PDB file of C-alpha atoms and ligand atoms in Angstrom:
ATOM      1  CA  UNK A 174      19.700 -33.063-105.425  1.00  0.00           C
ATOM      2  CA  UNK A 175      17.273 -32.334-107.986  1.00  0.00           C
ATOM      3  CA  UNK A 176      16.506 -28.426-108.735  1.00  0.00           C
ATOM      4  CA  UNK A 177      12.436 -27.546-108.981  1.00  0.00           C
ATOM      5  CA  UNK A 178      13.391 -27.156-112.397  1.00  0.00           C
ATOM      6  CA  UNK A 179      15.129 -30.793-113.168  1.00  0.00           C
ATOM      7  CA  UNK A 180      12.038 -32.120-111.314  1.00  0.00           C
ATOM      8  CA  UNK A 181       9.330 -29.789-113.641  1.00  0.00           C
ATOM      9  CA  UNK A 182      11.468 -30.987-117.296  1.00  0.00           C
ATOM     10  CA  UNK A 183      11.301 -34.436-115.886  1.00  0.00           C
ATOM     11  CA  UNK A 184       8.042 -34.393-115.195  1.00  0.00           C
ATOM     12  CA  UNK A 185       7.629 -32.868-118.750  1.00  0.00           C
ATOM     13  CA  UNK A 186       9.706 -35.781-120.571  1.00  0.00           C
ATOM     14  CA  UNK A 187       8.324 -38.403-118.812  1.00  0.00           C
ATOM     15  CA  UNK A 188       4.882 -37.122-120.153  1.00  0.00           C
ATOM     16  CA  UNK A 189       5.885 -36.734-123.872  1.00  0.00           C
ATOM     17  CA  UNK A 190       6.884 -40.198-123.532  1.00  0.00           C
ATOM     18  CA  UNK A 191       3.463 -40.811-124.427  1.00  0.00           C
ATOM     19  CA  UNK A 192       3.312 -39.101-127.272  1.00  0.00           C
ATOM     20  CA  UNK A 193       3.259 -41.149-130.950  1.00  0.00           C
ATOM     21  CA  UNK A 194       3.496 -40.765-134.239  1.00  0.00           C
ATOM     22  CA  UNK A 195      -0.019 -39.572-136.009  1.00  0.00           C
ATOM     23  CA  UNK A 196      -1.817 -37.595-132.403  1.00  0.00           C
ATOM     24  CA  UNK A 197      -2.730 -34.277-132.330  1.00  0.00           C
ATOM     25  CA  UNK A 198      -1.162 -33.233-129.055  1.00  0.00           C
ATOM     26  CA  UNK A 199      -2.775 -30.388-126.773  1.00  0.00           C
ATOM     27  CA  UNK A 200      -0.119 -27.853-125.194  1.00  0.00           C
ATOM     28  CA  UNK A 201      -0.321 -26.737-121.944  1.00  0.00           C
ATOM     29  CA  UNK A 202       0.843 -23.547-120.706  1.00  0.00           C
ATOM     30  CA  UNK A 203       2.999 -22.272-118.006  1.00  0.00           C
ATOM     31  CA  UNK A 204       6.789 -23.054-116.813  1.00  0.00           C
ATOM     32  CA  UNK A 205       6.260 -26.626-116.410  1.00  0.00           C
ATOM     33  CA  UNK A 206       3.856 -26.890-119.934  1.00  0.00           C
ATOM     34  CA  UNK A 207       7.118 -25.349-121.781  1.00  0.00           C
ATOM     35  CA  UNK A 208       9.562 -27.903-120.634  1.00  0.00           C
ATOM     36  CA  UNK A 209       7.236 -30.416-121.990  1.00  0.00           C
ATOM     37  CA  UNK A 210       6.765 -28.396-125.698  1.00  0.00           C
ATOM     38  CA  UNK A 211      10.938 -28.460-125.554  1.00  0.00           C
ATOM     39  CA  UNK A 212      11.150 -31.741-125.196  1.00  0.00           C
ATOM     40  CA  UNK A 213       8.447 -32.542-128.079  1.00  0.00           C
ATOM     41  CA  UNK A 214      10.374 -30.037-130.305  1.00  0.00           C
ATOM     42  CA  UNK A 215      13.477 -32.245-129.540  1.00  0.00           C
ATOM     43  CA  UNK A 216      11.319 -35.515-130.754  1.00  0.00           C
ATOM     44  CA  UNK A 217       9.657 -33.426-133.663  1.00  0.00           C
ATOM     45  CA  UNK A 218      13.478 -32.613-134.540  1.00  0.00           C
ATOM     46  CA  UNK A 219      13.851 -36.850-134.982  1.00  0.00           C
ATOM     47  CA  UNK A 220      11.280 -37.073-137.113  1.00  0.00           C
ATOM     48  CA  UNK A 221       8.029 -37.424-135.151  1.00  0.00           C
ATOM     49  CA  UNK A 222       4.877 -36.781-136.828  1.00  0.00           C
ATOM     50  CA  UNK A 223       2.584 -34.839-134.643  1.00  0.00           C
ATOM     51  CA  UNK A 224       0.208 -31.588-134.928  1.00  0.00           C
ATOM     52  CA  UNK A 225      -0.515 -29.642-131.689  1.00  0.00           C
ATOM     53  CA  UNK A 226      -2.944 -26.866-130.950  1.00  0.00           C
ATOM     54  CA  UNK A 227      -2.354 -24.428-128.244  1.00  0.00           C
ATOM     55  CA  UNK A 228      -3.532 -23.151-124.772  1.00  0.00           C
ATOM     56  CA  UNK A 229      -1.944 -19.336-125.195  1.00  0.00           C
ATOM     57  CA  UNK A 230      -0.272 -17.259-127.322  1.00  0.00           C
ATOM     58  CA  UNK A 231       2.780 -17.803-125.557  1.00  0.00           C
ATOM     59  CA  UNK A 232       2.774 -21.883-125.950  1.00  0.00           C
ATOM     60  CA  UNK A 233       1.862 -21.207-129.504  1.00  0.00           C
ATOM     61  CA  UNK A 234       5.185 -18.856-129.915  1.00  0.00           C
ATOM     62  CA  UNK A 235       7.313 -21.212-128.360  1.00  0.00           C
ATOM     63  CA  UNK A 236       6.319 -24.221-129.991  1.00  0.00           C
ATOM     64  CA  UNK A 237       6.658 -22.850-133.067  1.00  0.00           C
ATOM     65  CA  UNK A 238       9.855 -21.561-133.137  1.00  0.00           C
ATOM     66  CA  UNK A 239      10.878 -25.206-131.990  1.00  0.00           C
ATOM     67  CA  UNK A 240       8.923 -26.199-135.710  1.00  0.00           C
ATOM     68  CA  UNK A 241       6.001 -28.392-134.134  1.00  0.00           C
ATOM     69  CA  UNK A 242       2.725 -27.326-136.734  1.00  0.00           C
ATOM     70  CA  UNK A 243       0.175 -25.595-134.792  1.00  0.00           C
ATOM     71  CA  UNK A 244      -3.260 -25.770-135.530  1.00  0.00           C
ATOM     72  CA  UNK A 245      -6.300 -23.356-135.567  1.00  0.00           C
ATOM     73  CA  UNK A 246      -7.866 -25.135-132.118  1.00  0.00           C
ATOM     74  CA  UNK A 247     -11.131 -23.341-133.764  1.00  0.00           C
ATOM     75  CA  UNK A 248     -11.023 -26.128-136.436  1.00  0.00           C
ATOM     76  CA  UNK A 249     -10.479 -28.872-134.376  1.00  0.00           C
ATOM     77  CA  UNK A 250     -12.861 -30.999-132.455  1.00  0.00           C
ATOM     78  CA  UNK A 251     -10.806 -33.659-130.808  1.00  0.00           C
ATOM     79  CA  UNK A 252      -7.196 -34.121-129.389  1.00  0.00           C
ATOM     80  CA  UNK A 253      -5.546 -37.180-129.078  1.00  0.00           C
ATOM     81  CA  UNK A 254      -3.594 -36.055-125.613  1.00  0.00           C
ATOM     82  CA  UNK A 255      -3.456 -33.018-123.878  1.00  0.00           C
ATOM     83  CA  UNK A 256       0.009 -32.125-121.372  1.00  0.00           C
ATOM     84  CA  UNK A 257      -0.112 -29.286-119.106  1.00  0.00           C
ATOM     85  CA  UNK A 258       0.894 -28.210-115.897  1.00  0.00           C
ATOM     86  CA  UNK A 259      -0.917 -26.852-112.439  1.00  0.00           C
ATOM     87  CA  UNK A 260      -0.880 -25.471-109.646  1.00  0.00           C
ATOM     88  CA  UNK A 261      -2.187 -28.103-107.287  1.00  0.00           C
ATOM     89  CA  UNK A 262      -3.100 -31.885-107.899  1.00  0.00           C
ATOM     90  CA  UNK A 263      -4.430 -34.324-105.116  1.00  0.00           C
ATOM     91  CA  UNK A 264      -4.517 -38.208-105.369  1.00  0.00           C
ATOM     92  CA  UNK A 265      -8.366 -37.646-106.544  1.00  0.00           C
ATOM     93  CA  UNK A 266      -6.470 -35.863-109.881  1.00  0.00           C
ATOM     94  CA  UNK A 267      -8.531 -33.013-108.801  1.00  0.00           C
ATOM     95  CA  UNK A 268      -6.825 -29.628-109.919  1.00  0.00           C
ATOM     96  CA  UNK A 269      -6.122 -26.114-109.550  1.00  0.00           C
ATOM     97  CA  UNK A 270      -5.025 -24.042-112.152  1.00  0.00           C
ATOM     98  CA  UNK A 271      -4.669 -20.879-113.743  1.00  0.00           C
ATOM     99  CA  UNK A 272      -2.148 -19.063-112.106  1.00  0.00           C
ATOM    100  CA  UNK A 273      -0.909 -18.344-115.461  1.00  0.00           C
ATOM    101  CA  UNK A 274      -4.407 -16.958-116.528  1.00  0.00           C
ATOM    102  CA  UNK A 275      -4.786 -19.629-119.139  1.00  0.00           C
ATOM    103  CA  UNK A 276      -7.572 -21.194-117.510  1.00  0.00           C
ATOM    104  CA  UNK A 277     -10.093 -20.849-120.424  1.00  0.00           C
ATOM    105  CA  UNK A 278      -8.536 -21.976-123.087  1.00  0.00           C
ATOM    106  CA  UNK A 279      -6.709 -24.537-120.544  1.00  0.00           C
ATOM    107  CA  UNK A 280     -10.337 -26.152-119.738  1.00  0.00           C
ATOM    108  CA  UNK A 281     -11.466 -26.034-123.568  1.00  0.00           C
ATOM    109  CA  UNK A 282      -8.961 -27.442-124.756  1.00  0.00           C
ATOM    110  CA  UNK A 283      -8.976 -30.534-121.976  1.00  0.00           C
ATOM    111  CA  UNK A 284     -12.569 -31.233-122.392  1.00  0.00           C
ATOM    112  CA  UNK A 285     -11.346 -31.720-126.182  1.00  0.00           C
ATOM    113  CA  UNK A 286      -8.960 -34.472-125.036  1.00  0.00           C
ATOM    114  CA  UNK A 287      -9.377 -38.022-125.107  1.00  0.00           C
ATOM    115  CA  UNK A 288      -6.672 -37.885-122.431  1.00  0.00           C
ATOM    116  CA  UNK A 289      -5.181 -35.283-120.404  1.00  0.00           C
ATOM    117  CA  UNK A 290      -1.957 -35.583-118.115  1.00  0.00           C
ATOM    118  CA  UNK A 291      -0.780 -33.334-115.770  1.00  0.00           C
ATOM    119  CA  UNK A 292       2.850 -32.448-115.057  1.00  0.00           C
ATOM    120  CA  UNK A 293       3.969 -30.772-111.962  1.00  0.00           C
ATOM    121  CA  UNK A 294       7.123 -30.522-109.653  1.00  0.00           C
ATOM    122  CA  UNK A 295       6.053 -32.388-106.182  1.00  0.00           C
ATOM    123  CA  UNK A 296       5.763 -29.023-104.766  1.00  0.00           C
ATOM    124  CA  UNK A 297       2.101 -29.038-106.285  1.00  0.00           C
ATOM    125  CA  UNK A 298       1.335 -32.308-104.951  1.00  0.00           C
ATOM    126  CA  UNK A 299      -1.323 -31.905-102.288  1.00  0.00           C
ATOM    127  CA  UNK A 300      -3.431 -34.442-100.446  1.00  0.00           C
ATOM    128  CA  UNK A 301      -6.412 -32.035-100.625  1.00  0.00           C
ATOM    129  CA  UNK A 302      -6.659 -29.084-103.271  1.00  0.00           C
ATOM    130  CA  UNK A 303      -7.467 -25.935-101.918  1.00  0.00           C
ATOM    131  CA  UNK A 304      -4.680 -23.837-100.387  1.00  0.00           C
ATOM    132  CA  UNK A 305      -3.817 -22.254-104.118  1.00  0.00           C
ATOM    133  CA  UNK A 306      -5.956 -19.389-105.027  1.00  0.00           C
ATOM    134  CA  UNK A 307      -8.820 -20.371-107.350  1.00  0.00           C
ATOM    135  CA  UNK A 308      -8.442 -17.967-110.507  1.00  0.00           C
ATOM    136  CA  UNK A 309     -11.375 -16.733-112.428  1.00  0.00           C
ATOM    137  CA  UNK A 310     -11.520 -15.252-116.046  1.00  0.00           C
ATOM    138  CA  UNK A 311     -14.476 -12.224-116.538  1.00  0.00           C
ATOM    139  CA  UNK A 312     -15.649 -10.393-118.837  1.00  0.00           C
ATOM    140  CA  UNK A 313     -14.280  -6.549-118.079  1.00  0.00           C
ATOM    141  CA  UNK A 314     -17.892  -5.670-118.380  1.00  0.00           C
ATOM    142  CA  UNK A 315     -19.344  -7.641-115.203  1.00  0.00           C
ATOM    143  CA  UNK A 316     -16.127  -7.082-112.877  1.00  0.00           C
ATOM    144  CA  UNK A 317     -18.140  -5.067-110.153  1.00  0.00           C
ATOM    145  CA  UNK A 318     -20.989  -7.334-110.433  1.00  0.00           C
ATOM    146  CA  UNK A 319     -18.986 -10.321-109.967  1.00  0.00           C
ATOM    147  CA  UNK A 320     -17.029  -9.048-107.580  1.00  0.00           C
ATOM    148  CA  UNK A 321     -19.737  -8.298-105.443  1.00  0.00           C
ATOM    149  CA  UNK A 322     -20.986 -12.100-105.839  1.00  0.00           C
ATOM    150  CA  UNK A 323     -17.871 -13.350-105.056  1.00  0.00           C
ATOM    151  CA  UNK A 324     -17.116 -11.160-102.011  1.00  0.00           C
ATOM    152  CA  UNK A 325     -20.629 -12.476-100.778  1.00  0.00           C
ATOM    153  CA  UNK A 326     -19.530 -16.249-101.394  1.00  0.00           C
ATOM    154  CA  UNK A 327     -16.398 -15.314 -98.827  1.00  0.00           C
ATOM    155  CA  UNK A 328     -14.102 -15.736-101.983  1.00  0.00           C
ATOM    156  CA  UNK A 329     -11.765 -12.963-100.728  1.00  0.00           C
ATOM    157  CA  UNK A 330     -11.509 -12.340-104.561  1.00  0.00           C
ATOM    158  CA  UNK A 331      -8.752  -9.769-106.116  1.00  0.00           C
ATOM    159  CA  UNK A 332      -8.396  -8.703-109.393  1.00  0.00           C
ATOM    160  CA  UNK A 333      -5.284  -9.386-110.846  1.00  0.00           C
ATOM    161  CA  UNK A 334      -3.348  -6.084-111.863  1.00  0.00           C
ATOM    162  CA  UNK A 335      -2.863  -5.079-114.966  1.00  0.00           C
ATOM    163  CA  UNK A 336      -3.576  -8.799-116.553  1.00  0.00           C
ATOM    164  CA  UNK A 337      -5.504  -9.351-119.200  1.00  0.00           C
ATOM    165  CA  UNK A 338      -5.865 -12.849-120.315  1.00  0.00           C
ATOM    166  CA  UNK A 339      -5.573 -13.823-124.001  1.00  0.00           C
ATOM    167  CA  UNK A 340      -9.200 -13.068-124.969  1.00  0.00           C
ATOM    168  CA  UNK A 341      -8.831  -9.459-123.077  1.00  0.00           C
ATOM    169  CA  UNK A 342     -10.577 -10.465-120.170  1.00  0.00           C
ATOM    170  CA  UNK A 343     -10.053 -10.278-116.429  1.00  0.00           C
ATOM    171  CA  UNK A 344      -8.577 -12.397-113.818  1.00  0.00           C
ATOM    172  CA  UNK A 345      -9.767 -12.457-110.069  1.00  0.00           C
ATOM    173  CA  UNK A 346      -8.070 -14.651-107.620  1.00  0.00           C
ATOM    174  CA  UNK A 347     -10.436 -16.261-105.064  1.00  0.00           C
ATOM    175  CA  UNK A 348      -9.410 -18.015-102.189  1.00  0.00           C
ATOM    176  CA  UNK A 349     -12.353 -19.789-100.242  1.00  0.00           C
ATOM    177  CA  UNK A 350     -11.488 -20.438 -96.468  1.00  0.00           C
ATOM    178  CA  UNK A 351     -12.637 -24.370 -97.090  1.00  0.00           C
ATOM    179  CA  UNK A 352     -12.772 -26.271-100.404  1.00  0.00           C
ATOM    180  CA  UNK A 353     -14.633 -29.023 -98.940  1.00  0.00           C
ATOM    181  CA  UNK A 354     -16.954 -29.951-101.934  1.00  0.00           C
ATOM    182  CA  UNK A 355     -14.990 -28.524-105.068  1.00  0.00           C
ATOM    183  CA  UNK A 356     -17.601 -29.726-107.334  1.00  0.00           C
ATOM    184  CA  UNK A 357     -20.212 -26.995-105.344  1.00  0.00           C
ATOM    185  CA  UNK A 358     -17.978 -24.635-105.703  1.00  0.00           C
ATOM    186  CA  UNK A 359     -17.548 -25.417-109.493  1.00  0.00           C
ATOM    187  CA  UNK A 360     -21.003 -25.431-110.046  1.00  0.00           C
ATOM    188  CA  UNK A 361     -21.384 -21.913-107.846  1.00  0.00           C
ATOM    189  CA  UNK A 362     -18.704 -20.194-110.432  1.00  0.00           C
ATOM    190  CA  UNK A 363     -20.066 -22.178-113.374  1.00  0.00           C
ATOM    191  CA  UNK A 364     -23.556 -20.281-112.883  1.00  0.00           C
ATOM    192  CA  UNK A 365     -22.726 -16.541-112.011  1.00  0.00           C
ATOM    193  CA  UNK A 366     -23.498 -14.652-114.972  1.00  0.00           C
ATOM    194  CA  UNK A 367     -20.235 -12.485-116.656  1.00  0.00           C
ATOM    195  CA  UNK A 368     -17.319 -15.911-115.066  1.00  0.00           C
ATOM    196  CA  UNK A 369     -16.291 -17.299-118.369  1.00  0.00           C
ATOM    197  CA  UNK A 370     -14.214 -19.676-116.693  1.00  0.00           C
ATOM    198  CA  UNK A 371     -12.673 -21.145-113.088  1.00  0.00           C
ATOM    199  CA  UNK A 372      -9.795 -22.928-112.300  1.00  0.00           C
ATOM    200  CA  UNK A 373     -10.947 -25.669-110.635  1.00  0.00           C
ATOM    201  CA  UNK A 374     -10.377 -29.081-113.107  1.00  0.00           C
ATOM    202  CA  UNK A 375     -12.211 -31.849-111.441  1.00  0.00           C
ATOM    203  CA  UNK A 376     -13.117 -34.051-114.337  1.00  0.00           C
ATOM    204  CA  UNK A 377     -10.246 -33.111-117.157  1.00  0.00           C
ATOM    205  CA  UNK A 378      -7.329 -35.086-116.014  1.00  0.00           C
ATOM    206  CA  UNK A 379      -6.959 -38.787-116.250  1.00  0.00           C
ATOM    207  CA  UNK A 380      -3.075 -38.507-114.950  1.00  0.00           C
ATOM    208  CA  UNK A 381      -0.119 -36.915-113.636  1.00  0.00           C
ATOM    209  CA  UNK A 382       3.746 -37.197-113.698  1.00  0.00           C
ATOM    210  CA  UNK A 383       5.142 -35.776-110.636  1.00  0.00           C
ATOM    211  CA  UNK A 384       8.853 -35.445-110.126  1.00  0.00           C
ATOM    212  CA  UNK A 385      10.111 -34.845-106.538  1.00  0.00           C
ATOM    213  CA  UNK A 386      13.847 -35.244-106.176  1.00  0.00           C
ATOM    214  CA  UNK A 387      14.497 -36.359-109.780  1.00  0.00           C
ATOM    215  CA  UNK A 388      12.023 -39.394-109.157  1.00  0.00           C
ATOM    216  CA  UNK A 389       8.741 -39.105-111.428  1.00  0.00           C
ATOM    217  CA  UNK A 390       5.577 -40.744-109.955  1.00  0.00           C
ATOM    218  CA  UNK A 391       2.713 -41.572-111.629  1.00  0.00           C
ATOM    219  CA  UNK A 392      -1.041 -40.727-110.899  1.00  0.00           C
ATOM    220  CA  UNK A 393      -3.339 -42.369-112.707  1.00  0.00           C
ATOM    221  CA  UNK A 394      -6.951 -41.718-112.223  1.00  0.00           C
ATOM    222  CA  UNK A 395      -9.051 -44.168-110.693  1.00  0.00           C
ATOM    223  CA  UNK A 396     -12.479 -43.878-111.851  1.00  0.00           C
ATOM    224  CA  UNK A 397     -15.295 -41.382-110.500  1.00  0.00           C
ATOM    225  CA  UNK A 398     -14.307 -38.895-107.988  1.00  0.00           C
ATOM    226  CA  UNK A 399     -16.071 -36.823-105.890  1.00  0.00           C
TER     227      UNK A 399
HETATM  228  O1  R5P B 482      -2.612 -20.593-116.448  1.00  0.00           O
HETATM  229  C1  R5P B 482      -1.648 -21.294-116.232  1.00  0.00           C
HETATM  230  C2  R5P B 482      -1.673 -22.736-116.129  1.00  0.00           C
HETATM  231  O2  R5P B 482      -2.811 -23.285-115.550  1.00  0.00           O
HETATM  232  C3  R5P B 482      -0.390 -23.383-115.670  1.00  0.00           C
HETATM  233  O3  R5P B 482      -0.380 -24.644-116.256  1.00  0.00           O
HETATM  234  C4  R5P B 482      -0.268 -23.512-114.167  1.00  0.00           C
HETATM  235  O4  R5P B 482      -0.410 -22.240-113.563  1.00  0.00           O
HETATM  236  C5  R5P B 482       1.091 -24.113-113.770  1.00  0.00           C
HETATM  237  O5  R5P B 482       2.109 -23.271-114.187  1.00  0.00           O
HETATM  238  P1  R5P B 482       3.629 -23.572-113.848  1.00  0.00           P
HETATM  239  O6  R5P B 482       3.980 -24.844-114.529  1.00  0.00           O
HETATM  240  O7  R5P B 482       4.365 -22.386-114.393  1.00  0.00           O
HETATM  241  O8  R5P B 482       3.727 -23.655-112.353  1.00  0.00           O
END
């Protein structure tokens, strides 16, 4: 039987798989996002030709002490593919992430991609996303404002403790009693003033390898979802 950790790094090598010679590759971040930089380090170490830019500090570290060339993402305008984990995906490849804090720089960097795949241990499959806790990333400054807002919206939020994310900000952890209409909700986030960022991906990811067992299925995303 497969270990949660067997299941993440297949997951992560069945997703490099798609990698090629020539793309600038976006790296996720997280437990699962690291298998997946290991495994391009081992095809970097044969000779593939690839650039990456990161998601965090820590992906950048990692990746290159493994010798993959990192780029300044502030120079860059489009990524071939982008690999990262989560912390729930449904069949609508409708996400939650950010337990990690990388949300931000997760989303950014996504939005940059012509494609973006999700890898994940079947644990995180869901059929509706929703039970994780929705993570947002604010500015120190607004934190009692927003708190307030979100505390009205019946987000049960709670700031993380002593977390800063990589741009010195804050994380709160919401966790609405329904997510019925994720895109409201993303919208809601989107406009209170001081959020920089939510965890909810709902248009980012075009795919996912999921390994359950040692057996990697993939998700492939059908068109408009809603
Ligand atoms: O901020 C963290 C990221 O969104 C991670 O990709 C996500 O939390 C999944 O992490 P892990 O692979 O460690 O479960």
């Amino acid at each position: 039987m497969a270990s949660i950790d067997d299941d993440k790094k297949a997951a992560a090598v069945a997703a490099v798989a798609e990698v090629r010679d020539g793309m600038l590759v976006g790296l996720g971040t997280g437990s699962t996002a690291a298998f997946a930089i290991q495994a391009l380090g081992e095809r970097v170490a044969e000779g593939l030709q690839i650039r990456a830019v990161v998601t965090s500090e820590a992906s950048g570290k990692l990746a290159r002490e493994l010798g993959i060339e990192i780029l300044d993402f502030a120079t860059i305008a489009q990524v071939d593919l982008t690999i990262d984990g989560a912390d729930e995906i449904d069949s609508r490849c409708f996400a939650i992430k950010g337990a990690g804090g990388a949300m931000l720089r997760e989303k950014i960097v996504a939005a940059a991609s012509a494609r973006m795949v999700v890898i994940a241990d079947g644990s995180k499959r869901v059929d509706r996303i929703g039970a994780a806790k929705l993570p947002v990333e604010v500015l120190p400054f607004a934190i009692a404002y927003v708190m307030r807002v979100l505390t009205d919206l019946g987000a049960a939020p709670t700031v993380r403790d002593n977390y800063r994310t990589d741009q010195g900000n804050l994380v709160v952890d919401c966790h609405f009693a329904t997510l019925e209409d994720p895109r409201a909700t993303a919208a809601t986030l989107a406009a209170i003033p001081g959020i920089l960022g939510h965890g909810l991906f709902l248009d980012e990811v075009n795919a996912a390898y999921i390994a359950t067992n040692g057996v990697v299925t993939r998700l492939e995303r059908m068109g408009a979802s809603d």
